[in-house]
Amino acid sequence: MQPLSYLSISEDGPWATYLQQVERVVPYLGSLGRLADTLRRPKRALIVDVPIEMDDGSIQHFEGFRVQHSLTRGPGKGGVRFHPGVTLEEVMALAAWMTVKNAAVNLPYGGAKGGIRVDPKTLSMRELEKITRRYTSEIGIIIGPDKDIPAPDVNTNGQIMAWMMDTYSMNVGSTATGVVTGKPIELGGSLGRLKATGRGIFIVGRELASNISLPIEGARVVLQGFGNVGGAAAELFAAHGAKVIAVQDHTGTIYNDKGLDIPALLAWQEKWGGVAGFPECEVMDGEALWDLPCEFLIPAALEGQITVARAKRIQAKVVIEGANGPTLPGADDVLRERGIVVAPDVIANAGGVTVSYFEWVQDIQSFFWSESEINERLDRIMVEAFGRIWATAQDLKVSLRTAAFVVACTRVLSSRERRGLYP
Ligand code: GLU
């Protein structure tokens, strides 16, 4: 039995990164700064034990979490990840970033996140279904279409959302499609949701590039992560004339200075489960990814990837954060000093939760939109949100991250102020 992970918070983990980001924004919050402690702690954190009977008849226990960082602006909203590195501390940080993200894009949500400390690749389909259902049942006391709405994140997908929706529905005795988003289309899922995070990354990249007169046509793109997020982003960049020169995933790192054939790579990855073995490219050392000269560097895997040491070596003009929390605070400063612009996660990867919001709205009204309506609405919301963050950064002479936090935290704290303190 593994020792429990949730009894300590490290000084250099994701929660510490989030707290430092909050410290940077407080001086720009004016009188609302006095309410900033609201941001410095989660409203509610649930730890659950998830025991399941494995295929070999043994019983194993897994740690599960659901954290609602803020419910001030609406129900909690944020994904669920299945990963062996999940801890309460990580889920707390991810939930807090959802609060900021949802407010940065002005969605009527608070912020939440969940996770199970498990490597899903070691589970059979039956075990995966059991762990999902037991976890959903355990967190069922705090989720619901108007309380907190989970969605996919790292290693979770539409099938897992279908099991979550079914489990919750069985427990409450009626079909509740709006309890999770990222569902298959036939269960109230939304067109466009699967590729929405990647599409949002492209939209933010396009807007940022136009503000700094950087053409997308011919631009070199380097990607870490080629899952749902990185793959869809690569597809759009390539379709607009950019050259995706390097891609890294859990199976390896591949390079082609003429640009990888992205549709062929997506088909390869679908078939073989990773980029390794793809023809017409060179295999390169994973660490050397951070040295590649390029216009766009897109970390789209896990948090904490851009360390100070890597930030000193990065040769990109722009970093677009597809992952949540990929850049450490010290590394943020190095990139800024070196003139590398960072489009922060809380806006860059907000396309996913924005289309999740559309899915939830469609489920509530039982009236579904066309894919072009969804993509147009996504474009409009992202352009407006990014424009506001860009203008704030120019006005205050701060990074885009601090600007995004200023816009978002001002929204959260003014709602907080208006609502007042209960009792
Ligand atoms: N997991 C995604 C994120 O980090 C999407 C969350 C959602 O759709 O609720 O933004």
Short mmCIF file of C-alpha atoms and ligand atoms in Angstrom, two decimals:
data_model
loop_
_atom_site.label_atom_id
_atom_site.label_comp_id
_atom_site.label_asym_id
_atom_site.label_seq_id
_atom_site.Cartn_x
_atom_site.Cartn_y
_atom_site.Cartn_z
CA MET A 1 0.00 0.00 0.00
CA GLN A 2 1.41 3.39 -1.00
CA PRO A 3 1.83 6.03 1.71
CA LEU A 4 -0.81 8.78 1.61
CA SER A 5 0.33 11.80 -0.38
CA TYR A 6 -1.92 14.49 0.94
CA LEU A 7 -0.52 15.38 4.30
CA SER A 8 2.08 17.93 3.23
CA ILE A 9 2.40 20.83 0.82
CA SER A 10 5.79 21.40 -0.77
CA GLU A 11 7.49 24.76 -1.04
CA ASP A 12 8.16 24.47 -4.75
CA GLY A 13 5.13 22.53 -6.00
CA PRO A 14 2.19 23.75 -8.10
CA TRP A 15 0.31 25.27 -5.15
CA ALA A 16 3.38 27.37 -4.30
CA THR A 17 3.57 28.44 -7.97
CA TYR A 18 -0.07 29.53 -7.86
CA LEU A 19 0.42 31.46 -4.59
CA GLN A 20 3.36 33.35 -6.08
CA GLN A 21 1.23 34.25 -9.10
CA VAL A 22 -1.40 35.63 -6.71
CA GLU A 23 1.24 37.68 -4.82
CA ARG A 24 2.22 39.35 -8.10
CA VAL A 25 -1.30 40.44 -8.84
CA VAL A 26 -2.28 41.85 -5.43
CA PRO A 27 -0.58 45.26 -5.98
CA TYR A 28 -2.83 45.80 -9.01
CA LEU A 29 -6.12 44.91 -7.33
CA GLY A 30 -6.65 48.22 -5.54
CA SER A 31 -9.02 48.00 -2.59
CA LEU A 32 -10.12 44.50 -3.64
CA GLY A 33 -6.65 43.34 -2.58
CA ARG A 34 -7.92 43.18 1.00
CA LEU A 35 -10.08 40.20 -0.05
CA ALA A 36 -7.15 38.32 -1.63
CA ASP A 37 -7.07 35.67 1.11
CA THR A 38 -10.16 34.26 -0.61
CA LEU A 39 -7.88 33.34 -3.50
CA ARG A 40 -5.18 31.89 -1.25
CA ARG A 41 -7.21 28.91 -0.03
CA PRO A 42 -9.65 26.48 -1.59
CA LYS A 43 -13.26 26.84 -0.55
CA ARG A 44 -13.68 23.09 -0.20
CA ALA A 45 -11.50 20.00 -0.73
CA LEU A 46 -12.80 16.45 -0.66
CA ILE A 47 -10.47 13.47 -0.26
CA VAL A 48 -12.01 10.11 -1.12
CA ASP A 49 -10.89 6.53 -0.87
CA VAL A 50 -11.52 4.64 -4.12
CA PRO A 51 -11.35 0.88 -3.54
CA ILE A 52 -11.91 -1.43 -6.51
CA GLU A 53 -11.76 -5.12 -7.12
CA MET A 54 -9.04 -5.75 -9.70
CA ASP A 55 -9.33 -8.37 -12.45
CA ASP A 56 -7.15 -10.76 -10.41
CA GLY A 57 -9.61 -10.63 -7.50
CA SER A 58 -7.46 -8.43 -5.24
CA ILE A 59 -8.78 -5.17 -3.81
CA GLN A 60 -6.77 -2.01 -4.35
CA HIS A 61 -7.34 1.42 -2.86
CA PHE A 62 -6.64 4.62 -4.78
CA GLU A 63 -6.59 8.23 -3.60
CA GLY A 64 -9.24 10.45 -5.19
CA PHE A 65 -9.79 14.20 -4.86
CA ARG A 66 -12.25 16.91 -5.87
CA VAL A 67 -11.35 20.47 -4.93
CA GLN A 68 -13.71 23.42 -5.33
CA HIS A 69 -11.41 26.39 -5.14
CA SER A 70 -14.13 29.00 -5.67
CA LEU A 71 -17.91 28.97 -6.15
CA THR A 72 -18.27 32.73 -6.01
CA ARG A 73 -19.21 33.34 -9.66
CA GLY A 74 -21.15 30.12 -10.26
CA PRO A 75 -20.86 26.34 -10.05
CA GLY A 76 -17.43 24.75 -9.84
CA LYS A 77 -16.00 23.76 -13.21
CA GLY A 78 -12.87 21.88 -14.19
CA GLY A 79 -11.54 18.55 -15.33
CA VAL A 80 -10.61 15.26 -13.71
CA ARG A 81 -7.19 13.73 -14.31
CA PHE A 82 -6.01 10.17 -13.84
CA HIS A 83 -2.27 10.20 -13.27
CA PRO A 84 0.18 8.52 -10.87
CA GLY A 85 1.54 11.98 -9.92
CA VAL A 86 -1.83 13.35 -8.73
CA THR A 87 -1.77 14.78 -5.19
CA LEU A 88 -4.15 16.96 -3.21
CA GLU A 89 -1.70 19.82 -3.60
CA GLU A 90 -1.65 19.49 -7.38
CA VAL A 91 -5.44 19.32 -7.58
CA MET A 92 -5.70 22.41 -5.34
CA ALA A 93 -3.48 24.37 -7.75
CA LEU A 94 -5.32 23.10 -10.81
CA ALA A 95 -8.67 24.05 -9.22
CA ALA A 96 -7.37 27.54 -8.44
CA TRP A 97 -6.15 27.98 -12.03
CA MET A 98 -9.66 27.02 -13.18
CA THR A 99 -11.09 29.86 -11.03
CA VAL A 100 -8.73 32.27 -12.73
CA LYS A 101 -9.27 30.79 -16.20
CA ASN A 102 -13.06 30.79 -16.00
CA ALA A 103 -13.07 34.39 -14.77
CA ALA A 104 -10.45 35.48 -17.35
CA VAL A 105 -12.79 34.32 -20.11
CA ASN A 106 -15.82 35.59 -18.17
CA LEU A 107 -17.63 32.25 -17.92
CA PRO A 108 -20.27 32.11 -15.15
CA TYR A 109 -18.34 29.53 -13.14
CA GLY A 110 -16.12 29.17 -10.12
CA GLY A 111 -13.13 26.84 -10.33
CA ALA A 112 -12.74 23.16 -9.46
CA LYS A 113 -10.62 20.15 -10.33
CA GLY A 114 -10.45 16.48 -9.53
CA GLY A 115 -8.12 13.59 -9.89
CA ILE A 116 -7.25 10.02 -9.03
CA ARG A 117 -3.72 8.99 -8.16
CA VAL A 118 -3.45 6.11 -10.64
CA ASP A 119 -1.66 5.20 -13.85
CA PRO A 120 -4.64 4.33 -16.07
CA LYS A 121 -2.36 2.56 -18.56
CA THR A 122 -1.96 -0.22 -15.99
CA LEU A 123 -5.73 -0.78 -15.73
CA SER A 124 -7.95 -2.97 -17.90
CA MET A 125 -11.14 -1.41 -19.35
CA ARG A 126 -13.18 -3.08 -16.63
CA GLU A 127 -10.94 -1.70 -13.91
CA LEU A 128 -10.99 1.75 -15.52
CA GLU A 129 -14.78 1.72 -15.55
CA LYS A 130 -14.94 0.58 -11.91
CA ILE A 131 -12.49 3.19 -10.66
CA THR A 132 -14.36 5.92 -12.57
CA ARG A 133 -17.75 4.85 -11.23
CA ARG A 134 -16.64 4.47 -7.61
CA TYR A 135 -14.84 7.83 -7.71
CA THR A 136 -17.90 9.53 -9.20
CA SER A 137 -20.14 8.02 -6.58
CA GLU A 138 -17.79 9.19 -3.81
CA ILE A 139 -17.62 12.79 -5.08
CA GLY A 140 -21.36 12.68 -5.89
CA ILE A 141 -22.10 14.56 -2.68
CA ILE A 142 -20.52 17.74 -4.03
CA ILE A 143 -20.96 17.60 -7.83
CA GLY A 144 -24.10 18.28 -9.88
CA PRO A 145 -25.25 20.33 -12.88
CA ASP A 146 -25.69 23.42 -10.72
CA LYS A 147 -23.00 22.63 -8.12
CA ASP A 148 -19.82 21.48 -9.84
CA ILE A 149 -19.36 20.10 -13.34
CA PRO A 150 -16.34 17.85 -14.08
CA ALA A 151 -14.81 17.36 -17.56
CA PRO A 152 -11.88 15.57 -19.20
CA ASP A 153 -8.29 16.43 -18.37
CA VAL A 154 -5.01 14.45 -18.54
CA ASN A 155 -5.76 10.76 -19.36
CA THR A 156 -9.55 11.10 -19.19
CA ASN A 157 -11.88 11.15 -22.20
CA GLY A 158 -15.44 10.98 -23.50
CA GLN A 159 -15.96 7.36 -22.42
CA ILE A 160 -14.93 8.20 -18.87
CA MET A 161 -17.32 11.19 -18.91
CA ALA A 162 -20.09 8.85 -20.13
CA TRP A 163 -19.49 6.55 -17.12
CA MET A 164 -19.42 9.55 -14.79
CA MET A 165 -22.69 10.87 -16.21
CA ASP A 166 -24.30 7.43 -15.94
CA THR A 167 -23.12 6.84 -12.37
CA TYR A 168 -24.32 10.22 -11.15
CA SER A 169 -27.63 9.77 -13.00
CA MET A 170 -28.20 6.30 -11.51
CA ASN A 171 -27.53 7.67 -8.04
CA VAL A 172 -29.96 10.59 -8.37
CA GLY A 173 -32.56 8.53 -10.25
CA SER A 174 -32.81 10.61 -13.42
CA THR A 175 -30.64 11.31 -16.43
CA ALA A 176 -28.50 14.36 -15.72
CA THR A 177 -26.54 15.16 -18.87
CA GLY A 178 -25.37 18.52 -17.51
CA VAL A 179 -23.34 16.99 -14.66
CA VAL A 180 -20.20 16.55 -16.78
CA THR A 181 -18.96 17.98 -20.07
CA GLY A 182 -16.73 16.49 -22.73
CA LYS A 183 -19.28 13.69 -23.19
CA PRO A 184 -19.80 11.69 -26.39
CA ILE A 185 -22.15 13.49 -28.83
CA GLU A 186 -24.94 10.92 -28.37
CA LEU A 187 -25.11 11.65 -24.62
CA GLY A 188 -25.44 15.42 -24.90
CA GLY A 189 -21.84 16.18 -25.83
CA SER A 190 -21.08 19.20 -27.95
CA LEU A 191 -19.72 19.33 -31.47
CA GLY A 192 -16.31 20.94 -31.45
CA ARG A 193 -15.49 20.05 -27.81
CA LEU A 194 -12.80 17.47 -28.58
CA LYS A 195 -10.61 19.93 -30.46
CA ALA A 196 -11.66 23.06 -28.57
CA THR A 197 -8.56 23.40 -26.37
CA GLY A 198 -6.27 23.07 -29.40
CA ARG A 199 -8.44 25.52 -31.34
CA GLY A 200 -8.24 28.02 -28.48
CA ILE A 201 -4.44 27.70 -28.44
CA PHE A 202 -4.38 28.49 -32.14
CA ILE A 203 -6.72 31.48 -31.74
CA VAL A 204 -4.57 32.93 -28.94
CA GLY A 205 -1.41 32.25 -30.97
CA ARG A 206 -2.95 33.96 -34.00
CA GLU A 207 -4.06 37.04 -32.03
CA LEU A 208 -0.75 37.35 -30.22
CA ALA A 209 1.23 36.89 -33.43
CA SER A 210 -0.79 39.59 -35.15
CA ASN A 211 -0.17 42.01 -32.24
CA ILE A 212 3.60 41.54 -32.56
CA SER A 213 3.58 41.28 -36.40
CA LEU A 214 4.72 37.66 -36.46
CA PRO A 215 3.38 35.76 -39.50
CA ILE A 216 1.96 32.26 -38.89
CA GLU A 217 2.74 31.27 -42.48
CA GLY A 218 6.16 29.60 -42.42
CA ALA A 219 6.53 29.94 -38.61
CA ARG A 220 8.29 27.06 -36.84
CA VAL A 221 6.30 25.35 -34.07
CA VAL A 222 7.71 23.09 -31.35
CA LEU A 223 5.27 21.06 -29.27
CA GLN A 224 5.58 19.15 -26.03
CA GLY A 225 2.55 16.86 -25.77
CA PHE A 226 0.61 15.42 -28.67
CA GLY A 227 -2.62 14.36 -27.01
CA ASN A 228 -6.02 15.89 -27.38
CA VAL A 229 -4.62 19.39 -26.84
CA GLY A 230 -1.25 19.38 -28.64
CA GLY A 231 -2.50 17.30 -31.57
CA ALA A 232 -5.43 19.62 -32.36
CA ALA A 233 -3.24 22.73 -31.98
CA ALA A 234 -0.62 21.24 -34.34
CA GLU A 235 -3.30 20.47 -36.90
CA LEU A 236 -4.53 24.08 -36.98
CA PHE A 237 -1.05 25.64 -37.05
CA ALA A 238 -0.06 23.32 -39.91
CA ALA A 239 -3.31 24.04 -41.77
CA HIS A 240 -2.47 27.75 -41.59
CA GLY A 241 0.96 27.29 -43.14
CA ALA A 242 3.16 26.90 -40.04
CA LYS A 243 5.84 24.18 -39.91
CA VAL A 244 5.60 21.91 -36.86
CA ILE A 245 9.29 20.98 -36.66
CA ALA A 246 9.38 18.97 -33.42
CA VAL A 247 6.94 17.00 -31.30
CA GLN A 248 7.53 15.27 -27.99
CA ASP A 249 5.24 12.85 -26.21
CA HIS A 250 5.62 10.07 -23.63
CA THR A 251 7.02 7.76 -26.34
CA GLY A 252 9.78 10.04 -27.67
CA THR A 253 10.82 13.24 -29.43
CA ILE A 254 10.81 13.61 -33.22
CA TYR A 255 12.14 16.34 -35.49
CA ASN A 256 11.95 17.39 -39.14
CA ASP A 257 13.24 20.85 -40.11
CA LYS A 258 10.95 20.94 -43.17
CA GLY A 259 7.91 20.41 -40.93
CA LEU A 260 6.30 17.14 -39.85
CA ASP A 261 3.32 15.86 -41.84
CA ILE A 262 0.76 16.49 -39.10
CA PRO A 263 -2.28 14.66 -40.58
CA ALA A 264 -0.02 11.61 -41.09
CA LEU A 265 1.42 11.95 -37.58
CA LEU A 266 -2.09 12.15 -36.07
CA ALA A 267 -3.05 8.96 -37.91
CA TRP A 268 0.19 7.30 -36.72
CA GLN A 269 -0.42 8.31 -33.14
CA GLU A 270 -3.99 7.06 -33.29
CA LYS A 271 -2.75 3.67 -34.50
CA TRP A 272 0.37 3.23 -32.36
CA GLY A 273 -0.45 5.29 -29.28
CA GLY A 274 2.46 7.73 -29.64
CA VAL A 275 4.80 9.51 -32.03
CA ALA A 276 7.69 7.02 -31.68
CA GLY A 277 8.55 5.17 -34.88
CA PHE A 278 7.02 7.79 -37.19
CA PRO A 279 8.86 7.75 -40.54
CA GLU A 280 10.38 10.79 -42.29
CA CYS A 281 11.84 12.41 -39.21
CA GLU A 282 14.83 12.26 -36.90
CA VAL A 283 14.64 11.04 -33.35
CA MET A 284 16.13 13.55 -30.95
CA ASP A 285 17.11 13.75 -27.31
CA GLY A 286 14.13 14.88 -25.23
CA GLU A 287 16.01 17.59 -23.33
CA ALA A 288 17.27 19.16 -26.61
CA LEU A 289 13.65 20.09 -27.42
CA TRP A 290 14.11 23.20 -25.28
CA ASP A 291 17.06 24.42 -27.39
CA LEU A 292 15.31 24.43 -30.75
CA PRO A 293 15.07 27.79 -32.52
CA CYS A 294 11.38 28.38 -33.35
CA GLU A 295 8.67 31.02 -33.41
CA PHE A 296 6.10 29.15 -31.28
CA LEU A 297 6.91 26.83 -28.39
CA ILE A 298 3.80 25.07 -27.06
CA PRO A 299 4.14 23.09 -23.83
CA ALA A 300 0.97 20.98 -23.86
CA ALA A 301 1.76 18.24 -21.35
CA LEU A 302 2.10 18.62 -17.58
CA GLU A 303 2.94 21.44 -15.17
CA GLY A 304 6.42 22.58 -14.10
CA GLN A 305 8.15 21.88 -17.44
CA ILE A 306 9.73 25.30 -18.05
CA THR A 307 12.25 25.60 -15.26
CA VAL A 308 14.67 28.51 -14.85
CA ALA A 309 17.44 26.45 -16.49
CA ARG A 310 15.30 25.64 -19.51
CA ALA A 311 13.97 29.22 -19.74
CA LYS A 312 17.56 30.41 -20.21
CA ARG A 313 17.95 28.11 -23.23
CA ILE A 314 14.60 28.52 -24.98
CA GLN A 315 14.97 29.97 -28.50
CA ALA A 316 11.30 30.72 -29.19
CA LYS A 317 9.70 34.10 -29.87
CA VAL A 318 6.44 33.10 -28.21
CA VAL A 319 5.46 30.46 -25.64
CA ILE A 320 1.81 29.40 -25.69
CA GLU A 321 0.87 27.41 -22.61
CA GLY A 322 -1.36 24.54 -23.67
CA ALA A 323 -0.75 22.72 -20.38
CA ASN A 324 -1.85 24.05 -17.01
CA GLY A 325 1.01 25.60 -15.03
CA PRO A 326 3.92 24.59 -17.32
CA THR A 327 6.11 27.61 -16.39
CA LEU A 328 7.62 28.12 -12.95
CA PRO A 329 7.52 31.73 -11.58
CA GLY A 330 11.33 32.20 -11.76
CA ALA A 331 11.28 30.96 -15.35
CA ASP A 332 8.53 33.47 -16.16
CA ASP A 333 10.91 36.27 -15.16
CA VAL A 334 13.77 34.85 -17.25
CA LEU A 335 11.56 34.58 -20.34
CA ARG A 336 10.32 38.14 -19.87
CA GLU A 337 13.86 39.51 -19.48
CA ARG A 338 14.84 37.68 -22.64
CA GLY A 339 11.95 39.25 -24.59
CA ILE A 340 10.05 35.99 -25.05
CA VAL A 341 6.30 36.58 -24.83
CA VAL A 342 4.28 34.02 -22.83
CA ALA A 343 0.58 33.50 -23.53
CA PRO A 344 -0.42 32.11 -20.11
CA ASP A 345 -2.42 28.90 -19.60
CA VAL A 346 -5.40 30.70 -18.09
CA ILE A 347 -6.20 32.21 -21.48
CA ALA A 348 -4.20 30.03 -23.92
CA ASN A 349 -5.91 26.75 -23.00
CA ALA A 350 -9.31 28.23 -22.09
CA GLY A 351 -10.89 27.02 -25.36
CA GLY A 352 -11.67 23.65 -23.75
CA VAL A 353 -13.65 24.96 -20.83
CA THR A 354 -15.34 27.55 -23.04
CA VAL A 355 -16.81 24.83 -25.26
CA SER A 356 -17.56 22.85 -22.07
CA TYR A 357 -19.65 25.86 -21.07
CA PHE A 358 -21.42 25.70 -24.46
CA GLU A 359 -22.04 21.98 -23.88
CA TRP A 360 -23.58 22.64 -20.47
CA VAL A 361 -25.78 25.43 -21.86
CA GLN A 362 -26.94 23.15 -24.70
CA ASP A 363 -27.69 20.32 -22.22
CA ILE A 364 -29.71 22.64 -19.98
CA GLN A 365 -31.81 23.94 -22.86
CA SER A 366 -31.83 20.58 -24.74
CA PHE A 367 -31.18 22.47 -27.96
CA PHE A 368 -27.97 21.85 -29.85
CA TRP A 369 -25.87 24.11 -32.03
CA SER A 370 -23.98 23.43 -35.26
CA GLU A 371 -20.20 23.07 -35.24
CA SER A 372 -19.76 26.32 -37.12
CA GLU A 373 -21.90 28.18 -34.54
CA ILE A 374 -19.74 26.70 -31.79
CA ASN A 375 -16.45 27.56 -33.47
CA GLU A 376 -17.62 31.11 -34.25
CA ARG A 377 -18.76 31.68 -30.67
CA LEU A 378 -15.49 30.25 -29.36
CA ASP A 379 -13.49 32.54 -31.63
CA ARG A 380 -15.48 35.58 -30.53
CA ILE A 381 -15.12 34.85 -26.80
CA MET A 382 -11.41 34.05 -27.03
CA VAL A 383 -10.59 37.11 -29.16
CA GLU A 384 -12.44 39.38 -26.75
CA ALA A 385 -10.83 37.84 -23.66
CA PHE A 386 -7.34 37.90 -25.12
CA GLY A 387 -7.81 41.49 -26.34
CA ARG A 388 -8.75 42.63 -22.85
CA ILE A 389 -5.77 40.86 -21.29
CA TRP A 390 -3.42 42.28 -23.93
CA ALA A 391 -4.71 45.83 -23.31
CA THR A 392 -4.37 45.38 -19.53
CA ALA A 393 -0.77 44.18 -19.96
CA GLN A 394 0.03 47.26 -22.06
CA ASP A 395 -1.67 49.66 -19.61
CA LEU A 396 -0.03 48.25 -16.49
CA LYS A 397 3.26 47.29 -18.18
CA VAL A 398 3.03 43.76 -16.80
CA SER A 399 3.28 40.29 -18.31
CA LEU A 400 0.26 38.70 -19.97
CA ARG A 401 0.04 36.30 -17.01
CA THR A 402 -0.19 39.07 -14.44
CA ALA A 403 -2.64 40.90 -16.71
CA ALA A 404 -4.83 37.79 -17.01
CA PHE A 405 -4.76 37.43 -13.21
CA VAL A 406 -5.67 41.12 -12.80
CA VAL A 407 -8.70 40.77 -15.09
CA ALA A 408 -9.79 37.46 -13.52
CA CYS A 409 -9.12 38.21 -9.85
CA THR A 410 -10.86 41.58 -10.14
CA ARG A 411 -13.96 39.76 -11.41
CA VAL A 412 -13.83 37.11 -8.67
CA LEU A 413 -13.19 39.56 -5.85
CA SER A 414 -15.77 42.10 -6.95
CA SER A 415 -18.38 39.33 -7.02
CA ARG A 416 -17.15 38.36 -3.57
CA GLU A 417 -17.46 41.92 -2.33
CA ARG A 418 -20.99 42.29 -3.72
CA ARG A 419 -22.12 38.99 -2.22
CA GLY A 420 -20.72 39.91 1.19
CA LEU A 421 -19.53 37.63 3.93
CA TYR A 422 -21.98 35.05 5.32
CA PRO A 423 -23.19 35.08 8.10
N1 GLU B 1 -9.45 20.17 -18.26
C1 GLU B 1 -9.64 21.36 -19.06
C2 GLU B 1 -8.93 22.53 -18.45
O1 GLU B 1 -7.96 22.39 -17.74
C3 GLU B 1 -11.11 21.62 -19.33
C4 GLU B 1 -11.97 21.78 -18.12
C5 GLU B 1 -13.45 21.83 -18.43
O2 GLU B 1 -13.83 21.73 -19.58
O3 GLU B 1 -14.22 21.98 -17.47
O4 GLU B 1 -9.23 23.66 -18.73
#
